[in-house]
Amino acid sequence: MDAFELLAHPVRLRVVHAMRGGRELTTAELCDRIRDVSKATVYRHVDLLAAAGVLEVAQERRVRGAVERHYRLRGDRAGISTDTVHSLSPDGHRHAFAAALAVLTAEFTAYLDRDTADPVADLVGYRQHAVWLSSAELREMIDGMREAIAPHLANEPSSDRSQYLISPILFPVEAPPTGTGAEDTAVGRPEPGTR
């Protein structure tokens, strides 16, 4: 199974998210974190991620005659390469997008089902903005988002940190209008030779 096929699955993506920040968790702890998925399903997906080297055993210990494994995420294996993304067909992109949406829906539902959920106090956001951007403006905006998010990716869990799922989704919804140019964008500017 290639990295794309392995990681473009909602349950496996949720396991990867749960392991971020240097955490070491048992499969039982992951089941407690992903309660809306059956334990058998979580165990199966943890086994797949471990077999592929995305998860590695951090420690083992005997508990009531069984071996309990604590897993940790291998960051170098927990992503899809740029080359793979560039090689995806439209159906591949559709599949990845559907998996991302399924993760968002499942995680948001799990959040709301908690007794402590408080979307206002937790600063929950899911706004959508439709903006017109040139290619240069788009790249500048993406770079700005990366600069804002990247320093926090290595944060580890602590008593004053909650884990947030940040999922920038960006795609064009409308092509540039035809027949526009700089002269058409100035509001109220008269055409040359007119008043």
XYZ file of N, CA and C in Angstrom, residues 32 60 74:
9
model
N -9.940 5.079 23.012
C -10.624 6.019 23.905
C -10.713 7.402 23.264
N 7.329 -1.434 25.112
C 6.429 -2.562 25.341
C 6.504 -2.950 26.807
N 6.079 8.439 13.382
C 7.303 8.782 12.657
C 6.943 9.900 11.688
